Tab-separated table of C-alpha atoms in Angstrom:
chain	number	residue	atom	x	y	z
C	18	UNK	CA	-4.355	23.685	3.395
C	19	UNK	CA	-0.587	23.945	2.858
C	20	UNK	CA	1.065	20.578	2.174
C	21	UNK	CA	3.981	19.336	4.197
C	22	UNK	CA	7.250	18.845	2.322
C	23	UNK	CA	7.411	15.069	2.090
C	24	UNK	CA	9.874	12.851	0.250
C	25	UNK	CA	9.277	9.141	-0.366
C	26	UNK	CA	12.101	6.590	-0.127
C	27	UNK	CA	11.866	2.920	-1.085
C	28	UNK	CA	14.400	0.796	0.784
C	29	UNK	CA	15.549	-2.344	-1.047
C	30	UNK	CA	12.418	-2.652	-3.208
C	31	UNK	CA	12.604	-5.797	-5.372
C	32	UNK	CA	9.552	-5.635	-7.635
C	33	UNK	CA	9.904	-3.062	-10.474
C	34	UNK	CA	6.100	-2.861	-10.687
C	35	UNK	CA	5.965	-1.724	-7.065
C	36	UNK	CA	8.742	0.806	-7.694
C	37	UNK	CA	6.895	2.208	-10.698
C	38	UNK	CA	3.643	2.463	-8.714
C	39	UNK	CA	5.504	4.327	-5.958
C	40	UNK	CA	6.863	6.780	-8.532
C	41	UNK	CA	3.363	7.315	-9.912
C	42	UNK	CA	1.913	7.861	-6.417
C	43	UNK	CA	4.625	10.409	-5.658
C	44	UNK	CA	3.919	12.205	-8.951
C	45	UNK	CA	0.210	12.421	-8.069
C	46	UNK	CA	1.102	14.313	-4.885
C	47	UNK	CA	3.928	16.307	-6.448
C	48	UNK	CA	6.620	14.908	-4.154
C	49	UNK	CA	10.028	13.398	-4.743
C	50	UNK	CA	10.458	9.619	-4.793
C	51	UNK	CA	13.854	7.984	-4.594
C	52	UNK	CA	15.180	4.538	-3.821
C	53	UNK	CA	17.881	3.022	-1.701
C	54	UNK	CA	18.681	0.528	-4.427
C	55	UNK	CA	20.177	-2.603	-2.881
C	56	UNK	CA	18.371	-4.935	-5.333
C	57	UNK	CA	19.723	-3.583	-8.658
C	58	UNK	CA	16.369	-2.134	-9.657
C	59	UNK	CA	18.039	0.596	-11.718
C	60	UNK	CA	19.009	-2.044	-14.291
C	61	UNK	CA	15.440	-3.248	-14.823
C	62	UNK	CA	14.057	-2.288	-18.278
C	63	UNK	CA	10.597	-1.680	-16.771
C	64	UNK	CA	11.934	1.457	-15.114
C	65	UNK	CA	13.809	2.854	-18.125
C	66	UNK	CA	12.903	6.509	-18.559
C	67	UNK	CA	10.723	6.556	-15.452
C	68	UNK	CA	12.902	9.014	-13.546
C	69	UNK	CA	14.285	6.265	-11.312
C	70	UNK	CA	16.765	7.810	-8.881
C	71	UNK	CA	18.543	5.647	-6.294
C	72	UNK	CA	19.284	7.458	-3.069
C	73	UNK	CA	22.448	6.951	-1.035
C	74	UNK	CA	22.623	6.494	2.715
C	75	UNK	CA	24.455	9.824	2.926
C	76	UNK	CA	21.468	11.639	1.406
C	77	UNK	CA	19.204	10.169	4.073
C	78	UNK	CA	21.537	11.126	6.884
C	79	UNK	CA	22.016	14.681	5.584
C	80	UNK	CA	18.357	15.181	4.611
C	81	UNK	CA	15.340	16.319	6.644
C	82	UNK	CA	15.517	16.041	10.418
C	83	UNK	CA	12.270	14.042	10.490
C	84	UNK	CA	12.824	10.530	9.086
C	85	UNK	CA	9.719	8.352	9.322
C	86	UNK	CA	9.902	4.551	9.253
C	87	UNK	CA	6.576	3.554	7.697
C	88	UNK	CA	6.319	-0.035	8.907
C	89	UNK	CA	4.380	-2.084	11.452
C	90	UNK	CA	7.116	-1.808	14.047
C	91	UNK	CA	6.621	-2.134	17.781
C	92	UNK	CA	5.359	1.141	19.251
C	93	UNK	CA	4.615	2.716	15.871
C	94	UNK	CA	2.063	5.537	15.843
C	95	UNK	CA	-1.114	5.307	13.750
C	96	UNK	CA	-0.859	7.231	10.491
C	97	UNK	CA	-4.342	8.735	10.938
C	98	UNK	CA	-3.317	10.936	13.855
C	99	UNK	CA	0.419	11.445	13.201
C	100	UNK	CA	1.722	14.956	12.479
C	101	UNK	CA	4.911	14.741	10.395
C	102	UNK	CA	6.185	18.295	10.767
C	103	UNK	CA	7.039	20.794	8.014
C	104	UNK	CA	9.657	18.659	6.241
C	105	UNK	CA	10.253	14.915	6.423
C	106	UNK	CA	11.178	11.781	4.525
C	107	UNK	CA	9.002	8.644	4.624
C	108	UNK	CA	10.870	5.339	4.307
C	109	UNK	CA	9.160	2.114	3.169
C	110	UNK	CA	10.904	-1.223	3.123
C	111	UNK	CA	11.428	-4.370	1.137
C	112	UNK	CA	8.339	-6.408	0.244
C	113	UNK	CA	9.417	-9.460	2.241
C	114	UNK	CA	11.783	-8.156	4.903
C	115	UNK	CA	10.474	-4.676	5.640
C	116	UNK	CA	12.826	-1.810	6.385
C	117	UNK	CA	16.516	-2.569	6.670
C	118	UNK	CA	18.381	-2.170	9.920
C	119	UNK	CA	20.159	0.897	8.492
C	120	UNK	CA	16.883	2.736	7.807
C	121	UNK	CA	15.351	1.724	11.125
C	122	UNK	CA	18.433	3.091	12.861
C	123	UNK	CA	18.184	6.390	10.983
C	124	UNK	CA	14.466	6.808	11.713
C	125	UNK	CA	13.313	9.463	14.165
C	126	UNK	CA	9.695	8.234	14.108
C	127	UNK	CA	7.819	4.987	13.394
C	128	UNK	CA	4.355	5.132	11.796
C	129	UNK	CA	2.017	2.356	10.672
C	130	UNK	CA	-1.364	1.747	9.066
C	131	UNK	CA	-3.447	-0.045	11.716
C	132	UNK	CA	-4.771	-3.351	10.401
C	133	UNK	CA	-8.282	-4.544	11.239
C	134	UNK	CA	-7.593	-8.070	10.043
C	135	UNK	CA	-6.073	-10.441	12.559
C	136	UNK	CA	-4.392	-12.529	9.855
C	137	UNK	CA	-3.262	-9.990	7.225
C	138	UNK	CA	-0.864	-7.665	9.032
C	139	UNK	CA	0.647	-5.545	6.249
C	140	UNK	CA	-0.097	-3.855	2.922
C	141	UNK	CA	1.693	-4.125	-0.386
C	142	UNK	CA	4.504	-1.533	-0.375
C	143	UNK	CA	2.996	0.472	-3.259
C	144	UNK	CA	-0.401	0.606	-1.542
C	145	UNK	CA	1.270	1.600	1.735
C	146	UNK	CA	3.094	4.417	-0.094
C	147	UNK	CA	-0.199	5.843	-1.356
C	148	UNK	CA	-1.727	5.685	2.135
C	149	UNK	CA	1.329	7.391	3.624
C	150	UNK	CA	1.235	10.232	1.123
C	151	UNK	CA	-2.511	10.722	1.487
C	152	UNK	CA	-2.396	11.128	5.259
C	153	UNK	CA	1.030	12.719	5.756
C	154	UNK	CA	1.334	15.107	2.812
C	155	UNK	CA	-1.432	17.558	3.763
C	156	UNK	CA	-2.000	19.423	6.997
C	157	UNK	CA	-4.800	17.723	8.899
C	158	UNK	CA	-7.442	19.857	10.577
C	159	UNK	CA	-8.914	18.485	13.788
C	160	UNK	CA	-8.954	14.828	14.743
C	161	UNK	CA	-10.463	11.892	12.913
C	162	UNK	CA	-13.785	10.812	14.361
C	163	UNK	CA	-13.758	7.164	15.372
C	164	UNK	CA	-16.875	5.297	16.424
C	165	UNK	CA	-17.954	1.757	17.101
C	166	UNK	CA	-19.769	-0.650	14.786
C	167	UNK	CA	-17.918	0.527	11.685
C	168	UNK	CA	-18.923	-2.659	9.874
C	169	UNK	CA	-22.521	-1.409	9.781
C	170	UNK	CA	-21.431	1.612	7.736
C	171	UNK	CA	-18.956	-0.221	5.531
C	172	UNK	CA	-19.909	-0.078	1.832
C	173	UNK	CA	-19.871	-3.107	-0.421
C	174	UNK	CA	-16.720	-3.302	-2.497
C	175	UNK	CA	-16.796	-4.176	-6.213
C	176	UNK	CA	-13.466	-4.780	-7.927
C	177	UNK	CA	-13.265	-4.777	-11.704
C	178	UNK	CA	-10.204	-6.886	-12.439
C	179	UNK	CA	-7.737	-6.249	-15.240
C	180	UNK	CA	-5.135	-8.495	-16.812
C	181	UNK	CA	-2.594	-8.663	-13.980
C	182	UNK	CA	-3.262	-11.352	-11.344
C	183	UNK	CA	-0.633	-9.924	-8.976
C	184	UNK	CA	-2.242	-6.473	-8.996
C	185	UNK	CA	-5.652	-7.986	-8.323
C	186	UNK	CA	-4.313	-10.227	-5.575
C	187	UNK	CA	-2.550	-7.287	-3.933
C	188	UNK	CA	-5.784	-5.263	-3.960
C	189	UNK	CA	-7.644	-8.178	-2.330
C	190	UNK	CA	-4.936	-8.356	0.318
C	191	UNK	CA	-5.437	-4.641	1.075
C	192	UNK	CA	-9.208	-5.110	1.279
C	193	UNK	CA	-8.785	-7.892	3.831
C	194	UNK	CA	-6.252	-5.873	5.838
C	195	UNK	CA	-8.726	-2.992	6.100
C	196	UNK	CA	-11.485	-5.267	7.353
C	197	UNK	CA	-13.616	-6.258	4.376
C	198	UNK	CA	-14.955	-9.785	4.688
C	199	UNK	CA	-16.557	-9.907	1.233
C	200	UNK	CA	-15.656	-8.514	-2.191
C	201	UNK	CA	-17.693	-8.509	-5.393
C	202	UNK	CA	-15.347	-9.362	-8.262
C	203	UNK	CA	-15.957	-8.731	-11.945
C	204	UNK	CA	-13.095	-10.764	-13.385
C	205	UNK	CA	-12.972	-9.211	-16.859
C	206	UNK	CA	-9.383	-10.290	-17.464
C	207	UNK	CA	-10.007	-13.890	-16.444
C	208	UNK	CA	-7.137	-13.894	-13.976
C	209	UNK	CA	-8.920	-15.224	-10.899
C	210	UNK	CA	-11.821	-17.558	-11.624
C	211	UNK	CA	-11.110	-18.857	-15.137
C	212	UNK	CA	-7.334	-19.088	-15.441
C	213	UNK	CA	-4.525	-21.608	-15.629
C	214	UNK	CA	-2.535	-22.891	-12.673
C	215	UNK	CA	0.373	-20.449	-13.054
C	216	UNK	CA	-1.840	-17.348	-13.197
C	217	UNK	CA	-3.956	-18.676	-10.326
C	218	UNK	CA	-0.910	-19.192	-8.112
C	219	UNK	CA	0.405	-15.672	-8.846
C	220	UNK	CA	-2.862	-14.014	-7.878
C	221	UNK	CA	-3.431	-16.066	-4.772
C	222	UNK	CA	0.149	-15.582	-3.656
C	223	UNK	CA	-0.202	-11.795	-3.899
C	224	UNK	CA	-3.489	-11.986	-1.984
C	225	UNK	CA	-1.831	-14.070	0.777
C	226	UNK	CA	-4.685	-16.498	0.243
C	227	UNK	CA	-3.405	-18.898	2.902
C	228	UNK	CA	-4.198	-16.265	5.552
C	229	UNK	CA	-6.785	-14.221	3.669
C	230	UNK	CA	-10.334	-15.343	4.512
C	231	UNK	CA	-12.079	-12.752	2.348
C	232	UNK	CA	-15.072	-14.172	0.422
C	233	UNK	CA	-15.216	-13.455	-3.301
C	234	UNK	CA	-18.528	-13.187	-5.137
C	235	UNK	CA	-18.309	-13.617	-8.906
C	236	UNK	CA	-20.138	-10.818	-10.745
C	237	UNK	CA	-20.515	-11.051	-14.536
C	238	UNK	CA	-20.172	-7.837	-16.610
C	239	UNK	CA	-23.893	-7.971	-17.391
C	240	UNK	CA	-24.905	-7.920	-13.705
C	241	UNK	CA	-27.298	-5.214	-12.527
C	242	UNK	CA	-26.977	-3.553	-9.115
C	243	UNK	CA	-29.543	-1.590	-7.116
C	244	UNK	CA	-27.324	0.649	-4.973
C	245	UNK	CA	-28.597	4.192	-4.294
C	246	UNK	CA	-25.042	5.551	-4.329
C	247	UNK	CA	-21.889	4.398	-6.121
C	248	UNK	CA	-18.366	5.776	-5.615
C	249	UNK	CA	-15.800	4.997	-8.333
C-alpha cells in the first residue's frame, strides 16, 4: 500500500511532553511534524535538539490543498472511513481549547475519533495524533467491518505503569474514551495507588477522573494470568 503524503501540525500546544510525543509519532510514520507555536514552546528546554520547527500561518495557507481539522467539531467525519487524498496536512489543537479559529477557518475538512464514552469526549492531543497518523497515512482497502455487541469481543486491558502520573492518567482517559469500563493496573512506579497527594492529583487530573468512571483493578507484579492469548 502506498502511503498518503501527510504532514502533522500542532496548533498552540502548551505541554512540551505532548509536543515531543507528537514528534516521535510523526517520526514513526516518516512524516513531517511542525507547530503553530503560540505558546512559546520553542523556548522549552525539553524540546532542545528535538527538531522542533514552528510553522507559520503562511505555510499552512500555501501548503497542501487538503487541510484537515482533527477535532470533535460539529459535522466532523469519522476517521475510520475518511479518505484524505494524496497530500494533506492534519491540524490538532490546544489541549484545553482545541483548534484555534484561524486553523478552523483554514480547514477544508473536519475529522474526529468517535468516542464510545458518554462522559469522556476527547483524547489527549498526542494520542489523537497517533490515531490520526495510523488511519490517515496509509491507503485503506475496503471498508471497516462494524458489528453489534462489540463489548463481548473486547479484550481485557492491562496497563503497566511507569513513573509519570500524567502519562498514566492520559492513557486511562483514552481507555475510557474508547469504551473500556475496567482496566487492570500494575502500578510499578507507585504513581496511582501508593503516592502522595501531589502525584495523585496530577494523575487523576490527566485521567479526567471527575468524569471518568473506569474501574481500576490493582495487579501486583507477581500476579499470574491465565489468558490464552496476550498482545503487547
